[in-house]
Amino acid sequence: MPELPEVEAYRRLAEQAVGRTVSAVDVGDVRFVRGGTEPAELVARLPGLVVAGARRRGKLLVLDLVPAGRRRRGGDGSPRLGLRFGMTGRLLVDGRGPIDKLLYSSERAEPAWDRFGLRFRDGGTLVVRDPRLLGGVTLEPDEDALGPDAATLTLAELVGALGGSVAPLKARLLDQAKVAGIGNLVADELLWRAGLAPDRPAGSLDDAERRRLHRAVRATVRMLSDRGGSHTGDLMPARAPGGRCPRDGAELRRTTVGGRTTWWCPAHQR
DNA sequence: ATTGTGGCCTGCCCGC
DNA sequence: TGCGGGCAGGCCACAA
């Protein structure tokens, strides 16, 4: 599913759209337009603009659009386009995507799944294909509602994100307002690496544990990005009934934490 | 404010 | 072979 590693791959792909002029907007499904944006706004405002940049914050991909002839966006109403991918969304530029295998999604190319697209003057396209409609497109997304990005998270930022919270550690890590970019699979993997139980109160970690967690966040995000997806973790193969911890062989426990299916090792995650 | 829960969305897999 | 139920989870609305 698209977590930070996949969305970063999408961002790099979207750089291929930089410098290109939008000629038309395809709203394949009006339900995909979210966050107070009206489909008609997209159709009315985007054509004629040039893609000036592709940025990522957590799982949000932001395309900066500017009038032709300008290099950077100013505060003059040049729109920002926010793209979210839910758990089954793909990004395609000129018909190609960076990721073939997307856990829980389908590899089929059903035309009806193309929920949103930009057509460029040069004939190319940028398309979001999402079977489940859990993603969405929003004009002027609220980027400040997202916490610091997991890929560049500092120890101080992590300490701030955990705070004195009594919420389960994993729930806190999944909260995009606290830390941006961590989804269910990445959360299980990094907690397994850090040796921390997912249901520990977030504020109960001591200094050494917070340091361990911080290293695990950074290292796990980097590793999964290098390997090519959030589903490529070492815990992943054991995330099934009867699965055993790859580290110590203990039978994994399956629980629900933060409303999400959680697999973890009761032997070494404490 | 913080925390937890339910609903949305639909392809896919399993058992009958 | 077809069918129905359960499952997956990012995000949001809502409740306590």
PDB file of C-alpha atoms (C1' of nucleotides) in Angstrom, chain B:
ATOM      1  C1'  DA B   1      -7.726  18.863  23.560  1.00  0.00           C
ATOM      2  C1'  DT B   2      -7.259  13.772  23.413  1.00  0.00           C
ATOM      3  C1'  DT B   3      -8.594   9.315  22.329  1.00  0.00           C
ATOM      4  C1'  DG B   4     -11.433   5.812  20.316  1.00  0.00           C
ATOM      5  C1'  DT B   5     -14.887   4.049  16.981  1.00  0.00           C
ATOM      6  C1'  DG B   6     -17.472   3.406  12.777  1.00  0.00           C
ATOM      7  C1'  DG B   7     -18.104   4.120   7.932  1.00  0.00           C
ATOM      8  C1'  DC B   8     -16.621   4.715   3.370  1.00  0.00           C
ATOM      9  C1'  DC B   9     -14.847   2.306  -0.754  1.00  0.00           C
ATOM     10  C1'  DT B  10     -14.438  -2.308  -3.647  1.00  0.00           C
ATOM     11  C1'  DG B  11     -11.165  -6.015  -5.387  1.00  0.00           C
ATOM     12  C1'  DC B  12      -9.903 -10.325  -3.949  1.00  0.00           C
ATOM     13  C1'  DC B  13      -9.737 -14.727  -1.601  1.00  0.00           C
ATOM     14  C1'  DC B  14     -11.703 -18.506   0.687  1.00  0.00           C
ATOM     15  C1'  DG B  15     -15.128 -21.907   1.657  1.00  0.00           C
ATOM     16  C1'  DC B  16     -19.247 -24.032   0.280  1.00  0.00           C
TER      17       DC B  16
END
